Amino acid sequence: MTDYLLTGARPLGGEPTDLLLRDGRIAEPADAGKKVVRVDADGLVALPGLVDLHTHLREPGREDAETVLTGSRAAAAGGFTAVHAMANTDPVADTAGVVEQVWHLGQMAGYVDVRPVGAVTAGLGGSILAELGAMADSAAGVRVFSDDGKCVSDAVLMRRALEYVKAFDGVVAQHAQEPRLTEDAQMNEGTVSGVLGMRGWPAVAEEAIIARDVLLAAHVGSRLHVCHVSTAGSVELIRWAKSKGWEVTAEVTPHHLLLTDDLVATYDPIYKVNPPLRTAADVEALRAALADGTIDCVATDHAPHPTEDKECEWAAAAMGMLGLETALSVVQHTMVDAGLLDWAGVADRMSVRPARIGRVGDHGRGLGAGAPANLVLVDPTASRTIDPADSASLSRNTPYTGMTLPGAVVATFLRGRPTVLDGKLC
Amino acid sequence: MRRHLLSGADLTREDALLVLDTAAELRALADRPIKKLPTLRGRTVVNLFFEDSTRTRISFEAAAKRLSADVINFSAKGSSVSKGESLKDTALTLEAMGADAVVIRHSASGAPHRLATSGWVRSCVINAGDGTHEHPTQALLDAFTMRRHLGDLDGRRVTIVGDVLHSRVARSNALLLSTLGADVTLVAPPTLLPVGVEAWPVHTSYDLDTELDKSDVVMMLRVQRERMNAAFFPSAREYSRRYGLDERRFARLPDHAIVMHPGPMNRGMEISANVADSTRSVIVEQVTNGVAVRMAVLYLLLSGPDTRLDDEPAGQEVEK
Amino acid sequence: MTSAQRSGLDLDTSRVVLDEADIARAITRIAHEILERNKGPQGVLILGIPTRGVALAQRVAAAMSRVEGVPVAAGSLDVTMYRDDVRLRPARTLEATTIPSGGVDGATVVLVDDVLFSGRTIRAALDALNDVGRPTAVQLAVLVDRGHRELPIRADFVGKNLPTSLVERVEVLLSEYDGTDAVVISAAAGGRA
């Protein structure tokens, strides 16, 4: 296996140093032999490989939108070394068979570690538990369970799920959306929805579920993870739950850190997403919460959709946007360049903490000698104008088209082997 | 004027007055033996109706025909919203047919906006009602009718009563009438006022009775009976008692005040039969005026340089 | 702001070809000619073409009335919707069409306009008139005929024949609109009066 010597890299944005990657681990640079491949990392920031807790790879079922292979490539291009593949595929990832298939496809693709997420309820139906233990015990070793796209709204079922996964150190990742309050909802409920005549999606529909779930988690002593937190009120609830010492974690998407609901006035469904884009005040609160750690991590909710599902009326369009290849740039723009988070903080929120929540052993372990050689080199001085045609994803539904964002992934290494080099996929 | 009419907010005060003044001249033609004008000869107007609305379609059709445009009625009803791609395919068909204007009615809010900005067609797009969003030509004909009875709308008090939340008529009227200087009050039970209505250029009230004696115009909105099942109000009877325009309330209006309704009416629900048929009800006249206003809109949007000749499709426009 | 300023007339390069008295004389003469041709005011309907034709029509009608001692009806006929350049120019504001009681059926209609140039406005007016009713005869009176006809149309009554070049502008100013009476010709390029 080839050794790589990354020269002049700045670990977590610190002082420049050399990093040696040998046998899948980070080694002392002094041990570099003559046959080493040198990578000029002068001025580049080195971060542990990013870990996404929330990715839709669409396979099996919607291979026209994304496959495990194309999604893995997009992930590597975005600096990720591990992704959690959401369960809302067709068939639903609610059995050991399906999660093992997805896990296996990830292994074959080889760009990132694909960690399947198991469904909480059979067929995402919300009525009976899926075989959570079987998925945990499978080769895929599922630890994160979610009905993402749908909320586990039945309080009893949610309680049982929270309790049951304790047996194998699992966590339920809840898509917090009270169904009755969001029937046919199209966008954030607020001034803009009133003017546009769109059915609103009130913040309380998210917050009411989070409030209930943190209380349930506390009651049964379980871990709870809250998917894609999008409102200032949700942040307050999570802050309160954490202050009680309860094991509650939360994620925010890059788009909720940057985009607001006034974009919906274009009626362009590229901005249609679940949970919906919220107000500037919510964006402000989410950034602050990510900075102070109330929100633990950034998760992309990368949701590829074929062109025809977005080239239509708003009401008919699919919800979701691409995120893997732009996540780090959006975080740099909204957090690092805004002075809210340093690169060590980025490593914590995009690698260390998500790996810990998902129990992904080999990731998020830092850049010290002996750690698994999962890392990404970022050029923070670069800037790029987003063109969907450049995407490694099968889909093109990025909301950032035409925007100029800072930062570029120069290289990504998975267990010491490059998946991206010179900014190009290997 | 802008190239499309999608919202009441697309019209400046000058634009709105130009439409209304033009409509006033065209209204006079309704009394002539020969109602037809040659103005839009050779132009094609497509009525693209994804939702049934015989009265609006007929009104646009009459307007276009009186201006000698060729009219194609494209009833796309049944193309359900779940088959969303049909909007694009339909648009491409219209573009291939050389439509100069597309009059679109759609159940999805924003569908006309989508048609106008997606680059699929080069035609002018006129919103004939989209979802629970807007219906700008209805607002224009309402303003036109008010002007005929009350003169300048500056400072006039217009009370719009009913299901504002789901009403495209209310949205367009609130925007247009305030542009024209009128003082608009929306009256509805709190469940039927949109979130964020505080930001609209209007007043709001939950109590119809306190608004009556200062109103120059009372516009009653249609209330769908199915709203009852969604708990917006307890019963038709209670709604009617609190927000219906009956004889007792009608008697409290100033003598010059007029009563309007965009139709179709639920007699006995939001408006009593006697009020609807009273001499101060201008509901039938609204229909007549609709043709003149739509003629004015078609004339103003379609005259001038042929945009189809020098405009390439704009392509996907994403505003950042 | 005067009309001259509005229309960008440069008064240094323009000259007055008819002044107030000239215009008054021309209108009086046209009134006499109309009466003479039609053997009196009976059955004659004067219709001005907006904008300035309307005021001229009223003046002509008033002059006829003074001569004959009976009221002579004047109205207006908007031709905007009948123009052949609807697709070439931005939308024009509609003007009023006012047909005096009695209508045009069986009447001799005298169309009145300020300047006769290409003839296209009169073509539009004939079409517009056709949709209003069926006159016995249609005659045309203009204050200025500047030539350059593009259609087989000629005026029956002309205030002044004014040979012009195509690049010249002819502007009729009337006190009803402009505060003064004058016909001004200028070398300013581009405009077609």
CSV table of C-alpha atoms in Angstrom, one decimal, chain A residues 4-346:
chain,number,residue,atom,x,y,z
A,4,TYR,CA,1.5,9.5,1.5
A,5,LEU,CA,3.4,12.3,3.0
A,6,LEU,CA,1.3,15.4,3.2
A,7,THR,CA,3.7,18.3,3.5
A,8,GLY,CA,2.9,21.6,5.1
A,9,ALA,CA,-0.7,20.8,6.1
A,10,ARG,CA,-2.3,22.7,9.0
A,11,PRO,CA,-4.0,20.2,11.2
A,12,LEU,CA,-7.3,21.8,12.4
A,13,GLY,CA,-6.1,25.1,11.0
A,14,GLY,CA,-3.0,25.1,13.3
A,15,GLU,CA,0.7,25.3,12.6
A,16,PRO,CA,2.0,23.7,9.4
A,17,THR,CA,3.4,20.2,9.7
A,18,ASP,CA,3.9,17.1,7.7
A,19,LEU,CA,1.5,14.1,8.0
A,20,LEU,CA,2.5,10.6,7.0
A,21,LEU,CA,-0.2,8.2,6.0
A,22,ARG,CA,0.9,4.6,6.3
A,23,ASP,CA,-1.0,1.3,6.4
A,24,GLY,CA,-4.3,3.1,6.8
A,25,ARG,CA,-3.1,5.1,9.8
A,26,ILE,CA,-1.5,8.4,10.6
A,27,ALA,CA,2.2,7.9,11.4
A,28,GLU,CA,5.1,10.0,12.5
A,29,PRO,CA,6.5,11.9,9.5
A,30,ALA,CA,10.0,11.1,10.5
A,31,ASP,CA,9.3,7.5,9.5
A,32,ALA,CA,8.7,8.4,5.9
A,33,GLY,CA,10.7,6.2,3.5
A,34,LYS,CA,11.9,7.1,0.0
A,35,LYS,CA,9.0,5.5,-1.8
A,36,VAL,CA,6.5,7.8,-0.2
A,37,VAL,CA,4.2,9.8,-2.5
A,38,ARG,CA,4.5,13.5,-1.5
A,39,VAL,CA,1.4,15.7,-1.5
A,40,ASP,CA,2.0,19.4,-1.4
A,41,ALA,CA,-0.4,20.5,1.3
A,42,ASP,CA,1.1,23.8,1.9
A,43,GLY,CA,-1.5,26.2,3.3
A,44,LEU,CA,-4.2,23.5,3.3
A,45,VAL,CA,-6.2,22.8,6.4
A,46,ALA,CA,-6.3,19.2,7.5
A,47,LEU,CA,-9.4,17.9,9.1
A,48,PRO,CA,-10.5,14.4,10.2
A,49,GLY,CA,-12.7,12.9,7.5
A,50,LEU,CA,-16.2,14.3,7.7
A,51,VAL,CA,-19.0,12.1,8.9
A,52,ASP,CA,-22.5,12.7,7.7
A,53,LEU,CA,-25.3,11.5,9.9
A,54,HIS,CA,-28.0,12.1,7.3
A,55,THR,CA,-27.6,11.2,3.7
A,56,HIS,CA,-30.1,9.9,1.2
A,57,LEU,CA,-28.4,7.5,-1.3
A,58,ARG,CA,-31.7,6.5,-2.8
A,59,GLU,CA,-30.5,2.9,-3.6
A,60,PRO,CA,-32.4,0.6,-3.7
A,61,GLY,CA,-35.4,2.0,-5.5
A,62,ARG,CA,-34.6,5.3,-6.9
A,63,GLU,CA,-31.4,4.7,-8.8
A,64,ASP,CA,-32.5,7.4,-11.3
A,65,ALA,CA,-31.8,10.0,-8.5
A,66,GLU,CA,-28.7,8.5,-6.9
A,67,THR,CA,-26.9,5.2,-6.3
A,68,VAL,CA,-24.7,4.2,-3.4
A,69,LEU,CA,-21.8,4.6,-5.8
A,70,THR,CA,-22.6,8.1,-7.1
A,71,GLY,CA,-23.6,9.3,-3.6
A,72,SER,CA,-20.4,7.9,-2.2
A,73,ARG,CA,-18.4,9.8,-4.9
A,74,ALA,CA,-20.3,13.0,-4.1
A,75,ALA,CA,-19.5,12.4,-0.4
A,76,ALA,CA,-15.8,11.9,-1.0
A,77,ALA,CA,-15.8,15.0,-3.2
A,78,GLY,CA,-17.2,16.9,-0.3
A,79,GLY,CA,-14.6,15.7,2.1
A,80,PHE,CA,-16.6,12.9,3.8
A,81,THR,CA,-15.2,9.5,4.8
A,82,ALA,CA,-18.4,8.1,6.3
A,83,VAL,CA,-22.1,8.7,5.6
A,84,HIS,CA,-25.3,7.4,7.1
A,85,ALA,CA,-27.6,6.2,4.4
A,86,MET,CA,-31.2,7.0,5.3
A,87,ALA,CA,-33.8,4.2,5.5
A,88,ASN,CA,-36.5,5.7,3.2
A,89,THR,CA,-35.5,3.6,0.2
A,90,ASP,CA,-37.7,1.2,-1.8
A,91,PRO,CA,-37.8,-1.3,-0.3
A,92,VAL,CA,-37.4,0.4,3.0
A,93,ALA,CA,-34.3,-0.4,5.0
A,94,ASP,CA,-36.2,-2.1,7.8
A,95,THR,CA,-34.7,-5.5,7.7
A,96,ALA,CA,-31.2,-7.0,8.0
A,97,GLY,CA,-31.3,-7.9,4.4
A,98,VAL,CA,-31.8,-4.4,3.1
A,99,VAL,CA,-29.3,-2.8,5.4
A,100,GLU,CA,-26.7,-5.4,4.6
A,101,GLN,CA,-27.2,-4.8,0.9
A,102,VAL,CA,-26.7,-1.1,1.2
A,103,TRP,CA,-23.7,-1.6,3.5
A,104,HIS,CA,-22.3,-4.1,0.9
A,105,LEU,CA,-22.8,-1.6,-2.0
A,106,GLY,CA,-20.9,0.9,0.0
A,107,GLN,CA,-18.0,-1.4,0.5
A,108,MET,CA,-17.9,-2.1,-3.2
A,109,ALA,CA,-18.0,1.5,-4.1
A,110,GLY,CA,-15.2,2.1,-1.7
A,111,TYR,CA,-15.3,5.9,-1.5
A,112,VAL,CA,-16.7,6.3,2.0
A,113,ASP,CA,-17.9,4.0,4.8
A,114,VAL,CA,-21.6,3.7,4.1
A,115,ARG,CA,-23.4,3.2,7.4
A,116,PRO,CA,-27.0,2.2,6.8
A,117,VAL,CA,-29.7,3.8,9.0
A,118,GLY,CA,-32.4,1.4,9.9
A,119,ALA,CA,-36.1,2.3,9.9
A,120,VAL,CA,-37.7,2.6,13.3
A,121,THR,CA,-41.1,1.2,12.1
A,122,ALA,CA,-41.8,-1.4,9.5
A,123,GLY,CA,-42.1,0.1,6.1
A,124,LEU,CA,-41.9,3.6,7.8
A,125,GLY,CA,-45.5,2.9,8.5
A,126,GLY,CA,-45.5,4.3,12.0
A,127,SER,CA,-47.4,1.4,13.5
A,128,ILE,CA,-45.1,-1.5,14.4
A,129,LEU,CA,-41.4,-1.6,15.2
A,130,ALA,CA,-39.0,-2.8,12.5
A,131,GLU,CA,-36.6,-5.6,13.5
A,132,LEU,CA,-34.2,-3.2,15.1
A,133,GLY,CA,-32.1,-5.8,16.8
A,134,ALA,CA,-31.7,-7.8,13.6
A,135,MET,CA,-30.3,-4.8,11.8
A,136,ALA,CA,-28.0,-4.0,14.7
A,137,ASP,CA,-26.7,-7.5,14.7
A,138,SER,CA,-26.3,-7.6,10.9
A,139,ALA,CA,-23.0,-7.1,9.1
A,140,ALA,CA,-24.1,-3.5,8.6
A,141,GLY,CA,-24.0,-3.0,12.4
A,142,VAL,CA,-26.8,-0.5,12.4
A,143,ARG,CA,-26.7,1.9,15.4
A,144,VAL,CA,-28.8,4.8,14.1
A,145,PHE,CA,-32.5,4.3,13.5
A,146,SER,CA,-34.8,6.8,11.8
A,147,ASP,CA,-38.1,7.0,9.9
A,148,ASP,CA,-36.7,10.2,8.4
A,149,GLY,CA,-39.1,11.8,6.0
A,150,LYS,CA,-41.8,10.7,8.4
A,151,CYS,CA,-42.1,11.4,12.1
A,152,VAL,CA,-42.5,8.7,14.6
A,153,SER,CA,-45.6,10.5,15.9
A,154,ASP,CA,-47.1,7.8,18.0
A,155,ALA,CA,-45.8,8.6,21.5
A,156,VAL,CA,-46.0,5.0,22.7
A,157,LEU,CA,-44.2,3.7,19.7
A,158,MET,CA,-41.5,6.4,20.1
A,159,ARG,CA,-41.1,5.5,23.8
A,160,ARG,CA,-40.7,1.8,23.0
A,161,ALA,CA,-38.2,2.5,20.2
A,162,LEU,CA,-36.1,4.7,22.5
A,163,GLU,CA,-36.1,2.0,25.2
A,164,TYR,CA,-35.5,-1.0,22.8
A,165,VAL,CA,-32.4,0.3,21.1
A,166,LYS,CA,-30.6,0.7,24.5
A,167,ALA,CA,-29.9,-3.0,24.3
A,168,PHE,CA,-27.4,-2.5,21.5
A,169,ASP,CA,-26.4,1.2,22.2
A,170,GLY,CA,-28.5,2.4,19.3
A,171,VAL,CA,-30.0,5.9,18.9
A,172,VAL,CA,-33.3,7.0,17.5
A,173,ALA,CA,-32.9,9.9,15.1
A,174,GLN,CA,-36.3,11.6,15.0
A,175,HIS,CA,-37.7,13.6,12.1
A,176,ALA,CA,-39.7,16.0,14.3
A,177,GLN,CA,-42.8,16.9,12.4
A,178,GLU,CA,-46.3,16.7,14.0
A,179,PRO,CA,-48.3,15.3,11.1
A,180,ARG,CA,-51.7,16.9,11.7
A,181,LEU,CA,-50.1,20.4,12.0
A,182,THR,CA,-48.3,19.9,8.7
A,183,GLU,CA,-50.9,18.4,6.5
A,184,ASP,CA,-50.2,19.4,2.9
A,185,ALA,CA,-47.7,22.0,4.3
A,186,GLN,CA,-45.5,23.6,1.6
A,187,MET,CA,-43.2,26.0,3.4
A,188,ASN,CA,-42.5,27.7,6.7
A,189,GLU,CA,-45.6,29.2,8.2
A,190,GLY,CA,-45.0,32.9,8.5
A,191,THR,CA,-45.3,36.2,6.7
A,192,VAL,CA,-44.0,34.8,3.4
A,193,SER,CA,-46.4,31.8,3.4
A,194,GLY,CA,-49.3,34.1,4.0
A,195,VAL,CA,-48.4,36.4,1.1
A,196,LEU,CA,-47.6,33.5,-1.2
A,197,GLY,CA,-50.8,31.6,-0.4
A,198,MET,CA,-49.0,28.5,0.6
A,199,ARG,CA,-50.0,26.1,3.3
A,200,GLY,CA,-47.7,26.8,6.2
A,201,TRP,CA,-45.5,24.5,8.2
A,202,PRO,CA,-45.5,26.0,11.7
A,203,ALA,CA,-42.4,25.9,13.8
A,204,VAL,CA,-44.5,24.5,16.6
A,205,ALA,CA,-45.0,21.3,14.6
A,206,GLU,CA,-41.3,20.6,15.0
A,207,GLU,CA,-40.9,22.0,18.5
A,208,ALA,CA,-43.9,20.1,19.9
A,209,ILE,CA,-42.4,16.8,18.9
A,210,ILE,CA,-38.9,17.7,20.2
A,211,ALA,CA,-40.4,18.7,23.5
A,212,ARG,CA,-42.3,15.4,23.8
A,213,ASP,CA,-39.3,13.4,22.7
A,214,VAL,CA,-36.7,14.9,25.0
A,215,LEU,CA,-39.2,14.2,27.9
A,216,LEU,CA,-39.7,10.7,26.7
A,217,ALA,CA,-35.9,10.1,26.3
A,218,ALA,CA,-35.4,11.5,29.8
A,219,HIS,CA,-38.2,9.3,31.2
A,220,VAL,CA,-36.8,6.1,29.8
A,221,GLY,CA,-33.1,7.1,30.1
A,222,SER,CA,-32.3,6.8,26.4
A,223,ARG,CA,-30.3,8.6,23.8
A,224,LEU,CA,-32.3,10.8,21.4
A,225,HIS,CA,-31.0,12.4,18.3
A,226,VAL,CA,-33.0,15.2,16.6
A,227,CYS,CA,-32.6,15.4,12.9
A,228,HIS,CA,-32.3,18.7,11.0
A,229,VAL,CA,-33.3,21.2,13.6
A,230,SER,CA,-34.7,24.2,11.9
A,231,THR,CA,-36.2,26.6,14.3
A,232,ALA,CA,-35.0,28.9,17.1
A,233,GLY,CA,-37.6,27.3,19.4
A,234,SER,CA,-36.2,23.9,18.8
A,235,VAL,CA,-32.8,25.2,19.8
A,236,GLU,CA,-34.2,26.4,23.1
A,237,LEU,CA,-35.8,23.1,23.8
A,238,ILE,CA,-32.6,21.2,23.1
A,239,ARG,CA,-30.6,23.6,25.2
A,240,TRP,CA,-33.0,23.0,28.0
A,241,ALA,CA,-32.8,19.2,27.7
A,242,LYS,CA,-29.1,19.3,27.7
A,243,SER,CA,-29.0,21.5,30.7
A,244,LYS,CA,-30.9,18.7,32.5
A,245,GLY,CA,-28.2,16.3,31.6
A,246,TRP,CA,-30.3,14.3,29.3
A,247,GLU,CA,-28.6,12.4,26.4
A,248,VAL,CA,-30.0,14.5,23.6
A,249,THR,CA,-28.1,15.4,20.5
A,250,ALA,CA,-29.1,17.4,17.4
A,251,GLU,CA,-28.0,18.2,13.9
A,252,VAL,CA,-28.5,21.1,11.6
A,253,THR,CA,-28.2,21.1,7.8
A,254,PRO,CA,-26.0,23.4,5.8
A,255,HIS,CA,-29.0,24.9,4.0
A,256,HIS,CA,-30.7,25.8,7.3
A,257,LEU,CA,-27.6,27.7,8.2
A,258,LEU,CA,-27.7,29.8,5.1
A,259,LEU,CA,-31.0,30.0,3.3
A,260,THR,CA,-34.3,31.6,4.3
A,261,ASP,CA,-37.9,31.3,3.4
A,262,ASP,CA,-38.1,34.4,1.4
A,263,LEU,CA,-36.4,32.4,-1.4
A,264,VAL,CA,-39.7,30.6,-1.8
A,265,ALA,CA,-41.1,33.8,-3.4
A,266,THR,CA,-39.4,32.6,-6.6
A,267,TYR,CA,-41.7,29.6,-6.5
A,268,ASP,CA,-38.7,27.6,-7.6
A,269,PRO,CA,-39.0,24.2,-6.1
A,270,ILE,CA,-35.3,24.0,-5.8
A,271,TYR,CA,-36.0,25.6,-2.4
A,272,LYS,CA,-38.6,23.1,-1.4
A,273,VAL,CA,-37.2,21.0,1.5
A,274,ASN,CA,-38.3,19.3,4.6
A,275,PRO,CA,-38.1,20.8,7.1
A,276,PRO,CA,-38.7,24.0,5.2
A,277,LEU,CA,-36.4,27.0,5.0
A,278,ARG,CA,-37.1,29.2,8.0
A,279,THR,CA,-36.6,32.9,8.8
A,280,ALA,CA,-33.4,34.9,9.2
A,281,ALA,CA,-34.0,34.8,13.0
A,282,ASP,CA,-34.0,31.0,12.9
A,283,VAL,CA,-30.8,30.9,10.8
A,284,GLU,CA,-29.2,33.2,13.4
A,285,ALA,CA,-30.2,31.0,16.3
A,286,LEU,CA,-29.1,27.8,14.5
A,287,ARG,CA,-25.6,29.3,13.8
A,288,ALA,CA,-25.3,30.4,17.4
A,289,ALA,CA,-26.4,26.9,18.6
A,290,LEU,CA,-23.9,25.2,16.4
A,291,ALA,CA,-21.2,27.5,17.7
A,292,ASP,CA,-22.0,26.9,21.3
A,293,GLY,CA,-22.5,23.2,20.9
A,294,THR,CA,-26.2,23.1,21.7
A,295,ILE,CA,-26.5,21.6,18.2
A,296,ASP,CA,-23.9,18.9,18.0
A,297,CYS,CA,-23.2,18.5,14.4
A,298,VAL,CA,-23.9,19.5,10.8
A,299,ALA,CA,-25.7,16.8,8.7
A,300,THR,CA,-26.3,17.3,5.1
A,301,ASP,CA,-29.7,15.7,4.5
A,302,HIS,CA,-28.4,15.3,1.0
A,303,ALA,CA,-31.6,14.5,-0.9
A,304,PRO,CA,-31.1,13.9,-4.6
A,305,HIS,CA,-34.1,14.2,-6.9
A,306,PRO,CA,-34.3,13.8,-10.7
A,307,THR,CA,-34.9,16.9,-12.7
A,308,GLU,CA,-38.6,16.2,-13.5
A,309,ASP,CA,-39.4,16.1,-9.8
A,310,LYS,CA,-38.2,19.7,-9.4
A,311,GLU,CA,-39.2,21.1,-12.9
A,312,CYS,CA,-42.8,21.6,-12.0
A,313,GLU,CA,-45.2,23.5,-9.8
A,314,TRP,CA,-44.1,24.0,-6.3
A,315,ALA,CA,-46.9,21.9,-4.8
A,316,ALA,CA,-46.1,18.9,-7.1
A,317,ALA,CA,-42.3,19.1,-6.5
A,318,ALA,CA,-40.3,16.7,-4.3
A,319,MET,CA,-38.8,18.0,-1.1
A,320,GLY,CA,-35.0,18.0,-0.6
A,321,MET,CA,-31.8,19.4,-1.9
A,322,LEU,CA,-28.2,18.2,-2.5
A,323,GLY,CA,-25.7,18.9,0.2
A,324,LEU,CA,-22.7,16.6,0.3
A,325,GLU,CA,-20.4,18.6,-2.0
A,326,THR,CA,-21.3,22.0,-0.6
A,327,ALA,CA,-21.6,21.3,3.1
A,328,LEU,CA,-18.1,22.2,4.1
A,329,SER,CA,-18.1,25.4,2.0
A,330,VAL,CA,-21.4,26.5,3.5
A,331,VAL,CA,-20.1,25.8,7.0
A,332,GLN,CA,-16.9,27.8,6.2
A,333,HIS,CA,-19.0,30.6,4.9
A,334,THR,CA,-21.6,30.7,7.7
A,335,MET,CA,-19.5,29.7,10.6
A,336,VAL,CA,-15.7,30.0,10.1
A,337,ASP,CA,-15.6,33.1,7.9
A,338,ALA,CA,-18.3,34.6,10.2
A,339,GLY,CA,-16.0,34.1,13.2
A,340,LEU,CA,-18.4,31.7,15.0
A,341,LEU,CA,-16.3,28.6,14.7
A,342,ASP,CA,-12.6,27.8,14.2
A,343,TRP,CA,-11.4,24.8,12.1
A,344,ALA,CA,-11.0,22.7,15.3
A,345,GLY,CA,-14.7,23.5,15.9
A,346,VAL,CA,-15.5,22.4,12.3
